[in-house]
Amino acid sequence: MTWARSTATAPAVTATPVPLRHPRRADGATLVCVFVMCLLILPARLAVAGLPLSLTPAEIVALSLGVVWVCAQMVRTSGVAKGPNPVRTAIFAYGMILLAVYGYATNVYLPSDELNLADHTIVLFAGYVSLALVVCDGIGRRERLDFVLKAVVIGGTFAAVVALMQFRLNFDLTEYLKIPGLRHSSPEEVPTVISRSDLRRVAGTLGHPIEFGALSAMLLPLAAHLGFQARSRGEGAVRWWICAAVIAAGLMFSVSRTAVLGMAGAGLILLIGWSNRRRIATIGAFVVFLGVMKVVAPGLLGTFYNLFAGVGDDSSIIYRTHDYPFAMREFDKSPIFGRGPGTWYPFKHQVFDNQYLLSLVETGLLGVLGFVGVIVCGIVVALRVRATSTDPNARNLGLTIAACLVIPLLGAATFDLLSFPGITSVLFLLIGAAGALLRLERADQADRLLLSSFQEPADRSRSLMAPTGNGHGSARSGSS
């Protein structure tokens, strides 16, 4: 630490040293927050003009993060973490699987349109892997990890506010978010508002209502965690409860069965891990929220009830299940490596509203095992922090991340999750956050162990110097 020198000339005056404030440098958390803002605030259909591939600003930032991570790994003064980490290992394995699948697919003949899509898909996944690595290794303090999660919640709240305006006011703010240098990612207009049962299904700034609903389900536990953490620290928690309420409303306005199923799975994990007091408070808040939704959006709760009550006759459910035999026939053609990532697209082939089926066809068994394995690794690592940490906020964050990662495991069975960059990006961000949390918790435990090893000799020496009460135990007692 550098201290300012006093310029006073009077010898009797002693100036109090004042630490000089150095400007805070940008770190991995800063770069990830830039990515989050580009991902959740800019409309998903806007891509950078003039590029041979259709890439959004967020995707370009993610690829840049990969370059930063590689450069930081080449030096020792960057502050980027090194050493073993199970999340980094899982991400590396998944990346190698995708490269192997891509190499196998491009080694055989592919039509030009499918080859271009395979190139585009592997570039996107390079960005996802880069994002997870920077989050896992580039965040040096727990406060900076909280900073990233706060940015994600704020970005999700903005998307939910846009969805609220789309649902209640029939006003789409994304149509006015036109930025020079950006263009629509596809020549046809992709609607962000879709009708279902006389209601508007909205997508906010995301690409589709299903994606927006599933993403809102992932962000709601994070907003609740920030509220609980702020209250435990004696900080203002109202703003995070407002964010949680807005995100929950956005989940409802998506009118998505996937969002409800995902939220039910995450809620079950949280209720098992929470205390009785927190369970009761959450259930009470849920009942109040449903009452507010009943008043704000008449007919919305009835629509959700009909979505689940009429599952057997729902046309969307029938459409999702009738293509299983066809998918298995395609899978049998190349069961190990698949036909190539991104090569099975809706304008040419039959749509699979199931990511597991789509991955079986595109990336084979290797791709499915890698996809499931990297998510399960994130869940296990987060639960390990939950089990080993002594910090209640870190324990709750580990439980929250595990609950959030359960949602894509469930949602992948109901829609082609990896085809939507928004929720896929947040998925990999949370996997990286699990690795960062484990690393930071290990560092804290090592610091506490080192501190206790220094304190024990000091305590022992103080006990030897302490007076015995008979006047002969020490020099201090003798002098008294």
Coordinates of C-alpha atoms in Angstrom, one line a residue:
M1 CA 0.0 0.0 0.0
T2 CA 1.3 3.5 -0.9
W3 CA 0.9 6.2 1.7
A4 CA 0.7 9.9 1.1
R5 CA 3.5 11.9 2.8
S6 CA 2.6 15.0 4.8
T7 CA 4.0 18.3 3.7
A8 CA 3.5 20.0 7.1
T9 CA 6.6 21.8 8.4
A10 CA 5.7 22.0 12.1
P11 CA 7.6 19.3 14.0
A12 CA 4.9 18.9 16.6
V13 CA 2.2 18.0 14.2
T14 CA 2.1 14.4 13.0
A15 CA 0.0 13.8 9.9
T16 CA -2.2 10.8 9.8
P17 CA -1.2 8.6 6.8
V18 CA -4.0 8.5 4.2
P19 CA -4.0 5.7 1.7
L20 CA -4.0 6.7 -1.9
R21 CA -7.0 5.4 -3.8
H22 CA -5.9 3.6 -7.0
P23 CA -8.5 3.3 -9.8
R24 CA -10.1 -0.1 -9.9
R25 CA -8.9 -2.0 -13.0
A26 CA -11.3 -4.0 -15.2
D27 CA -11.1 -7.7 -14.5
G28 CA -12.9 -10.8 -15.7
A29 CA -16.1 -9.9 -13.9
T30 CA -16.2 -6.5 -15.7
L31 CA -15.9 -8.2 -19.1
V32 CA -18.5 -10.8 -18.2
C33 CA -20.9 -8.0 -17.2
V34 CA -20.4 -6.3 -20.6
F35 CA -21.4 -9.6 -22.2
V36 CA -24.5 -9.9 -20.0
M37 CA -25.7 -6.4 -20.9
C38 CA -25.3 -7.2 -24.6
L39 CA -27.1 -10.5 -24.2
L40 CA -30.1 -9.4 -22.1
I41 CA -30.7 -5.7 -23.0
L42 CA -30.1 -5.8 -26.8
P43 CA -32.8 -7.7 -28.7
A44 CA -31.7 -11.2 -29.6
R45 CA -32.6 -10.8 -33.3
L46 CA -30.0 -8.1 -33.8
A47 CA -26.7 -9.2 -35.4
V48 CA -23.6 -7.3 -36.4
A49 CA -23.8 -6.2 -40.0
G50 CA -21.0 -6.9 -42.6
L51 CA -19.9 -10.3 -41.1
P52 CA -19.8 -13.6 -43.1
L53 CA -21.5 -15.3 -40.1
S54 CA -24.6 -14.1 -38.2
L55 CA -23.1 -13.0 -34.9
T56 CA -24.8 -10.8 -32.2
P57 CA -22.7 -8.3 -30.2
A58 CA -22.9 -10.7 -27.2
E59 CA -21.5 -13.6 -29.2
I60 CA -18.6 -11.4 -30.4
V61 CA -17.9 -10.4 -26.8
A62 CA -18.0 -14.1 -25.8
L63 CA -15.4 -15.0 -28.5
S64 CA -13.3 -12.1 -27.3
L65 CA -13.4 -13.5 -23.8
G66 CA -11.9 -16.6 -25.1
V67 CA -8.9 -14.7 -26.6
V68 CA -8.5 -12.9 -23.2
W69 CA -8.5 -16.2 -21.3
V70 CA -5.9 -17.8 -23.6
C71 CA -3.6 -14.8 -23.3
A72 CA -4.1 -14.6 -19.5
Q73 CA -3.1 -18.3 -19.2
M74 CA 0.3 -17.5 -20.8
V75 CA 1.5 -15.2 -18.1
R76 CA 1.6 -15.3 -14.3
T77 CA 0.7 -11.7 -13.5
S78 CA -2.8 -11.6 -14.9
G79 CA -4.5 -12.9 -11.7
V80 CA -6.4 -15.6 -13.7
A81 CA -6.7 -18.8 -11.7
K82 CA -4.7 -21.9 -12.6
G83 CA -4.6 -25.4 -11.2
P84 CA -7.2 -28.2 -11.1
N85 CA -10.9 -27.3 -11.2
P86 CA -13.6 -29.9 -12.0
V87 CA -15.7 -27.4 -13.9
R88 CA -12.8 -26.4 -16.1
T89 CA -12.1 -30.1 -16.8
A90 CA -15.7 -30.8 -17.7
I91 CA -15.9 -27.7 -20.0
F92 CA -12.6 -28.8 -21.7
A93 CA -14.0 -32.3 -22.2
Y94 CA -17.2 -31.0 -23.6
G95 CA -15.3 -28.7 -26.0
M96 CA -13.1 -31.6 -27.2
I97 CA -16.3 -33.7 -27.8
L98 CA -17.8 -30.9 -29.9
L99 CA -14.5 -30.6 -31.9
A100 CA -14.5 -34.3 -32.5
V101 CA -18.1 -34.3 -33.7
Y102 CA -17.4 -31.3 -35.9
G103 CA -14.3 -33.0 -37.4
Y104 CA -16.1 -36.2 -38.1
A105 CA -19.1 -34.4 -39.7
T106 CA -16.9 -32.2 -41.9
N107 CA -14.7 -35.1 -43.0
V108 CA -17.6 -36.6 -44.9
Y109 CA -19.8 -34.9 -47.5
L110 CA -22.2 -32.2 -46.2
P111 CA -24.4 -30.0 -48.4
S112 CA -23.2 -26.4 -48.4
D113 CA -26.1 -25.1 -46.3
E114 CA -25.5 -27.7 -43.6
L115 CA -21.7 -27.2 -43.7
N116 CA -22.2 -23.4 -43.2
L117 CA -24.5 -24.1 -40.2
A118 CA -22.0 -26.5 -38.7
D119 CA -19.3 -23.8 -39.0
H120 CA -21.6 -21.3 -37.4
T121 CA -22.6 -23.6 -34.5
I122 CA -19.0 -24.5 -33.6
V123 CA -18.2 -20.8 -33.5
L124 CA -21.1 -20.2 -31.1
F125 CA -20.1 -23.0 -28.8
A126 CA -16.5 -21.7 -28.8
G127 CA -18.1 -18.5 -27.3
Y128 CA -20.1 -20.5 -24.7
V129 CA -17.0 -22.4 -23.6
S130 CA -15.0 -19.2 -23.5
L131 CA -17.6 -17.5 -21.3
A132 CA -17.7 -20.4 -18.8
L133 CA -13.9 -20.4 -18.6
V134 CA -13.6 -16.7 -17.9
V135 CA -16.3 -16.9 -15.2
C136 CA -14.6 -19.9 -13.7
D137 CA -11.0 -18.6 -13.7
G138 CA -11.2 -14.8 -14.1
I139 CA -13.2 -13.8 -11.0
G140 CA -10.8 -13.2 -8.1
R141 CA -13.1 -12.4 -5.2
R142 CA -16.5 -13.4 -3.9
E143 CA -17.7 -9.8 -4.2
R144 CA -16.9 -9.8 -7.9
L145 CA -18.9 -13.0 -8.4
D146 CA -21.8 -11.3 -6.7
F147 CA -21.3 -8.4 -9.0
V148 CA -21.7 -10.7 -12.1
L149 CA -24.8 -12.3 -10.6
K150 CA -26.3 -8.9 -9.9
A151 CA -25.7 -7.9 -13.5
V152 CA -27.5 -11.0 -14.7
V153 CA -30.5 -10.4 -12.5
I154 CA -30.7 -6.7 -13.6
G155 CA -30.5 -7.7 -17.2
G156 CA -33.2 -10.3 -16.7
T157 CA -35.3 -7.7 -15.0
F158 CA -35.0 -5.4 -17.9
A159 CA -36.1 -8.2 -20.3
A160 CA -39.0 -8.9 -18.0
V161 CA -40.1 -5.2 -18.0
V162 CA -40.0 -5.3 -21.8
A163 CA -42.2 -8.4 -21.6
L164 CA -44.6 -6.7 -19.3
M165 CA -45.1 -3.9 -21.8
Q166 CA -45.6 -6.4 -24.6
F167 CA -48.2 -8.3 -22.5
R168 CA -50.2 -5.5 -20.9
L169 CA -49.7 -2.6 -23.3
N170 CA -49.2 -4.5 -26.5
F171 CA -46.1 -2.3 -27.0
D172 CA -42.9 -3.9 -28.2
L173 CA -39.9 -1.8 -27.1
T174 CA -37.5 -4.0 -29.1
E175 CA -38.8 -2.6 -32.4
Y176 CA -37.4 0.7 -31.4
L177 CA -34.0 -0.6 -30.2
K178 CA -32.3 0.0 -33.5
I179 CA -28.6 0.5 -33.3
P180 CA -26.4 1.5 -36.2
G181 CA -24.2 -1.3 -37.4
L182 CA -26.7 -4.0 -36.4
R183 CA -29.2 -5.8 -38.6
H184 CA -31.8 -8.5 -38.2
S185 CA -30.2 -12.0 -37.9
S186 CA -32.7 -13.5 -40.4
P187 CA -34.4 -12.0 -43.4
E188 CA -37.9 -12.9 -42.1
E189 CA -39.4 -11.1 -39.1
V190 CA -39.4 -13.4 -36.0
P191 CA -42.4 -12.4 -33.8
T192 CA -41.7 -11.7 -30.2
V193 CA -45.4 -11.9 -29.3
I194 CA -47.4 -15.1 -30.0
S195 CA -51.0 -15.7 -29.2
R196 CA -52.1 -18.6 -27.0
S197 CA -55.7 -19.0 -25.6
D198 CA -56.6 -15.4 -26.3
L199 CA -53.5 -14.2 -24.4
R200 CA -50.2 -12.8 -25.7
R201 CA -47.1 -15.0 -25.1
V202 CA -44.2 -12.6 -24.9
A203 CA -40.4 -13.0 -25.3
G204 CA -39.1 -9.7 -23.9
T205 CA -35.7 -9.1 -25.5
L206 CA -35.1 -12.8 -26.0
G207 CA -35.8 -14.8 -29.2
H208 CA -38.9 -16.8 -28.2
P209 CA -41.4 -16.9 -25.4
I210 CA -40.3 -20.4 -24.4
E211 CA -36.7 -19.3 -24.1
F212 CA -37.8 -16.2 -22.1
G213 CA -39.9 -18.2 -19.8
A214 CA -37.2 -20.8 -19.1
L215 CA -34.6 -18.1 -18.6
S216 CA -36.9 -16.2 -16.2
A217 CA -37.2 -19.5 -14.2
M218 CA -33.4 -19.7 -14.0
L219 CA -33.0 -16.0 -12.9
L220 CA -35.7 -16.0 -10.3
P221 CA -33.8 -18.1 -7.7
L222 CA -30.7 -15.8 -8.2
A223 CA -32.8 -12.7 -7.5
A224 CA -34.2 -14.3 -4.3
H225 CA -30.7 -15.3 -3.2
L226 CA -29.5 -11.7 -3.6
G227 CA -32.5 -10.5 -1.5
F228 CA -31.7 -13.0 1.3
Q229 CA -28.0 -12.2 1.2
A230 CA -28.6 -8.4 1.4
R231 CA -30.9 -8.9 4.4
S232 CA -28.3 -11.1 6.1
R233 CA -25.7 -8.4 5.6
G234 CA -27.9 -5.6 6.8
E235 CA -28.1 -4.0 3.3
G236 CA -31.1 -2.9 1.3
A237 CA -32.9 -5.9 0.0
V238 CA -36.0 -4.3 -1.4
R239 CA -34.6 -3.7 -4.9
W240 CA -33.8 -7.4 -5.2
W241 CA -37.3 -8.4 -4.1
I242 CA -38.7 -6.1 -6.7
C243 CA -36.4 -7.7 -9.3
A244 CA -37.7 -11.1 -8.2
A245 CA -41.3 -10.0 -8.5
V246 CA -40.8 -8.5 -12.0
I247 CA -38.9 -11.7 -13.2
A248 CA -41.7 -13.9 -11.8
A249 CA -44.3 -11.8 -13.6
G250 CA -42.3 -12.2 -16.8
L251 CA -42.2 -16.0 -16.3
M252 CA -46.0 -15.9 -16.1
F253 CA -46.4 -13.7 -19.2
S254 CA -44.4 -16.1 -21.3
V255 CA -47.4 -18.5 -20.9
S256 CA -44.9 -21.4 -21.1
R257 CA -45.4 -24.8 -19.7
T258 CA -41.6 -25.3 -19.8
A259 CA -41.1 -22.4 -17.5
V260 CA -43.5 -23.7 -14.9
L261 CA -42.0 -27.2 -15.0
G262 CA -38.5 -25.8 -14.6
M263 CA -39.5 -23.5 -11.8
A264 CA -41.2 -26.5 -10.0
G265 CA -38.0 -28.5 -10.2
A266 CA -35.8 -25.7 -9.0
G267 CA -38.3 -24.8 -6.2
L268 CA -38.3 -28.4 -5.0
I269 CA -34.5 -28.3 -4.6
L270 CA -34.6 -25.0 -2.8
L271 CA -37.4 -26.0 -0.4
I272 CA -35.5 -29.1 0.6
G273 CA -32.3 -27.1 1.3
W274 CA -33.9 -24.0 3.0
S275 CA -34.9 -23.6 6.6
N276 CA -38.5 -23.9 7.7
R277 CA -38.8 -20.2 8.2
R278 CA -37.6 -19.5 4.7
R279 CA -40.0 -22.2 3.3
I280 CA -43.0 -20.7 5.0
A281 CA -42.1 -17.1 3.9
T282 CA -41.6 -18.3 0.3
I283 CA -44.9 -20.2 0.2
G284 CA -46.7 -17.2 1.6
A285 CA -45.1 -14.9 -1.0
F286 CA -46.0 -17.4 -3.7
V287 CA -49.7 -17.3 -2.7
V288 CA -49.7 -13.5 -2.6
F289 CA -48.1 -13.4 -6.0
L290 CA -50.8 -15.7 -7.5
G291 CA -53.4 -13.4 -6.1
V292 CA -51.8 -10.4 -7.7
M293 CA -51.6 -12.2 -11.1
K294 CA -55.3 -13.1 -10.8
V295 CA -56.1 -9.3 -10.6
V296 CA -53.4 -8.0 -13.0
A297 CA -54.0 -10.6 -15.8
P298 CA -57.5 -12.2 -15.6
G299 CA -57.6 -15.6 -17.3
L300 CA -53.8 -16.2 -17.0
L301 CA -54.0 -18.7 -14.2
G302 CA -56.8 -20.5 -15.9
T303 CA -54.7 -20.8 -19.1
F304 CA -51.9 -22.4 -17.1
Y305 CA -54.3 -24.8 -15.5
N306 CA -55.7 -25.8 -18.9
L307 CA -52.1 -26.3 -20.2
F308 CA -51.5 -29.0 -17.6
A309 CA -55.1 -30.4 -17.2
G310 CA -55.4 -31.1 -20.9
V311 CA -51.9 -32.6 -21.5
G312 CA -53.4 -35.7 -23.1
D313 CA -55.2 -33.7 -25.8
D314 CA -52.7 -30.9 -26.2
S315 CA -51.6 -30.6 -29.8
S316 CA -48.2 -29.3 -28.9
I317 CA -47.6 -32.3 -26.6
I318 CA -48.7 -34.7 -29.4
Y319 CA -46.4 -32.9 -31.9
R320 CA -43.5 -33.2 -29.5
T321 CA -43.9 -37.0 -29.0
H322 CA -45.0 -38.2 -32.5
D323 CA -41.5 -37.7 -34.0
Y324 CA -39.6 -40.0 -31.6
P325 CA -39.4 -43.0 -34.0
F326 CA -38.2 -40.7 -36.8
A327 CA -35.5 -39.3 -34.6
M328 CA -34.3 -42.8 -33.7
R329 CA -34.0 -43.8 -37.3
E330 CA -31.8 -40.7 -37.9
F331 CA -29.8 -41.5 -34.8
D332 CA -29.1 -45.1 -36.0
K333 CA -27.3 -43.7 -39.1
S334 CA -24.5 -42.3 -36.9
P335 CA -25.0 -43.1 -33.2
I336 CA -21.6 -42.1 -31.9
F337 CA -20.8 -38.8 -33.6
G338 CA -24.1 -37.8 -35.1
R339 CA -24.5 -36.0 -38.4
G340 CA -22.9 -32.7 -37.4
P341 CA -23.7 -29.8 -34.9
G342 CA -26.4 -27.4 -36.2
T343 CA -27.0 -29.4 -39.4
W344 CA -30.6 -30.4 -38.6
Y345 CA -32.5 -27.2 -39.0
P346 CA -36.2 -26.6 -39.2
F347 CA -36.5 -25.1 -42.7
K348 CA -35.1 -28.3 -44.2
H349 CA -35.8 -31.1 -41.7
Q350 CA -38.5 -32.0 -39.2
V351 CA -38.4 -30.0 -36.0
F352 CA -37.6 -31.8 -32.8
D353 CA -38.9 -29.9 -29.8
N354 CA -36.6 -31.9 -27.6
Q355 CA -32.9 -31.1 -27.2
Y356 CA -32.0 -34.6 -26.2
L357 CA -33.4 -36.0 -29.5
L358 CA -31.8 -33.1 -31.5
S359 CA -28.5 -33.7 -29.9
L360 CA -28.7 -37.5 -30.5
V361 CA -29.2 -36.8 -34.2
E362 CA -26.7 -33.9 -34.5
T363 CA -23.9 -34.9 -32.1
G364 CA -24.6 -38.6 -31.3
L365 CA -24.2 -40.2 -27.9
L366 CA -21.0 -38.3 -27.3
G367 CA -22.7 -35.0 -27.6
V368 CA -25.6 -35.9 -25.3
L369 CA -23.3 -37.3 -22.7
G370 CA -21.1 -34.2 -22.9
F371 CA -24.1 -31.9 -22.6
V372 CA -25.6 -33.7 -19.6
G373 CA -22.2 -34.2 -18.0
V374 CA -21.2 -30.6 -18.0
I375 CA -24.5 -29.5 -16.4
V376 CA -24.3 -32.3 -13.8
C377 CA -20.7 -31.3 -13.0
G378 CA -21.9 -27.8 -12.3
I379 CA -24.7 -29.1 -10.0
V380 CA -22.4 -31.4 -8.1
V381 CA -19.7 -28.7 -7.6
A382 CA -22.3 -26.2 -6.4
L383 CA -23.7 -28.8 -3.9
R384 CA -20.2 -29.5 -2.7
V385 CA -19.8 -25.9 -1.8
R386 CA -23.2 -26.1 -0.1
A387 CA -22.0 -29.1 2.0
T388 CA -18.5 -27.8 2.9
S389 CA -18.8 -24.1 3.4
T390 CA -19.2 -22.4 6.7
D391 CA -20.5 -19.2 5.2
P392 CA -24.3 -19.2 5.1
N393 CA -24.4 -16.9 2.0
A394 CA -21.9 -19.2 0.1
R395 CA -24.0 -22.2 1.1
N396 CA -27.2 -20.6 -0.1
L397 CA -25.5 -19.5 -3.4
G398 CA -24.3 -23.1 -4.0
L399 CA -27.8 -24.4 -3.5
T400 CA -29.2 -21.7 -5.7
I401 CA -26.8 -22.4 -8.6
A402 CA -27.6 -26.1 -8.3
A403 CA -31.4 -25.4 -8.5
C404 CA -30.9 -23.1 -11.5
L405 CA -28.9 -25.7 -13.4
V406 CA -31.7 -28.3 -12.9
I407 CA -34.0 -26.1 -15.1
P408 CA -32.1 -26.7 -18.4
L409 CA -31.9 -30.4 -17.6
L410 CA -35.7 -30.5 -17.5
G411 CA -36.3 -27.9 -20.2
A412 CA -34.1 -29.7 -22.7
A413 CA -36.8 -32.4 -22.8
T414 CA -39.5 -29.9 -23.9
F415 CA -37.7 -27.6 -26.4
D416 CA -34.5 -27.4 -28.4
L417 CA -32.6 -25.4 -25.7
L418 CA -29.2 -25.2 -27.4
S419 CA -30.8 -23.5 -30.4
F420 CA -31.4 -20.4 -28.3
P421 CA -28.3 -18.4 -27.5
G422 CA -29.8 -16.5 -24.6
I423 CA -30.6 -19.3 -22.2
T424 CA -27.5 -21.3 -23.4
S425 CA -25.2 -18.4 -22.5
V426 CA -26.7 -18.1 -19.1
L427 CA -26.4 -21.9 -18.6
F428 CA -22.7 -21.8 -19.3
L429 CA -22.3 -18.7 -17.2
L430 CA -23.8 -20.5 -14.2
I431 CA -21.7 -23.5 -14.8
G432 CA -18.6 -21.3 -14.7
A433 CA -20.0 -19.6 -11.6
A434 CA -20.1 -22.9 -9.8
G435 CA -16.5 -23.5 -10.6
A436 CA -15.5 -20.0 -9.4
L437 CA -17.5 -20.4 -6.2
L438 CA -15.7 -23.7 -5.5
R439 CA -12.3 -22.1 -6.1
L440 CA -13.0 -19.1 -3.9
E441 CA -14.4 -21.3 -1.1
R442 CA -11.2 -23.4 -1.3
A443 CA -9.1 -20.3 -1.1
D444 CA -11.0 -19.0 1.9
Q445 CA -10.7 -22.4 3.7
A446 CA -6.9 -22.4 3.0
D447 CA -6.6 -18.8 4.4
R448 CA -8.5 -19.8 7.5
L449 CA -6.3 -22.8 8.0
L450 CA -3.2 -20.8 7.5
L451 CA -4.4 -18.1 10.0
S452 CA -5.2 -20.7 12.6
S453 CA -1.7 -22.2 12.2
F454 CA -0.2 -18.8 13.0
Q455 CA -2.6 -18.2 15.9
E456 CA -1.9 -21.5 17.7
P457 CA 1.8 -20.7 18.5
A458 CA 0.9 -17.2 19.6
D459 CA -1.9 -18.5 21.9
R460 CA 0.6 -21.0 23.3
S461 CA 3.2 -18.4 24.0
R462 CA 0.6 -16.1 25.7
S463 CA -0.5 -19.0 27.9
L464 CA 3.1 -19.6 29.0
M465 CA 3.6 -15.9 29.8
A466 CA 0.3 -15.6 31.7
P467 CA 0.5 -15.2 35.6
T468 CA -0.1 -18.4 37.6
G469 CA -1.5 -16.6 40.6
N470 CA 1.2 -17.7 43.1
G471 CA 3.7 -14.9 42.3
H472 CA 6.2 -17.2 40.8
G473 CA 4.8 -18.0 37.4
S474 CA 6.4 -15.2 35.3
A475 CA 8.5 -12.1 35.3
R476 CA 5.3 -10.0 35.1
S477 CA 3.9 -11.5 38.3
G478 CA 7.2 -11.2 40.1
S479 CA 7.4 -7.5 39.2
S480 CA 3.9 -6.9 40.5

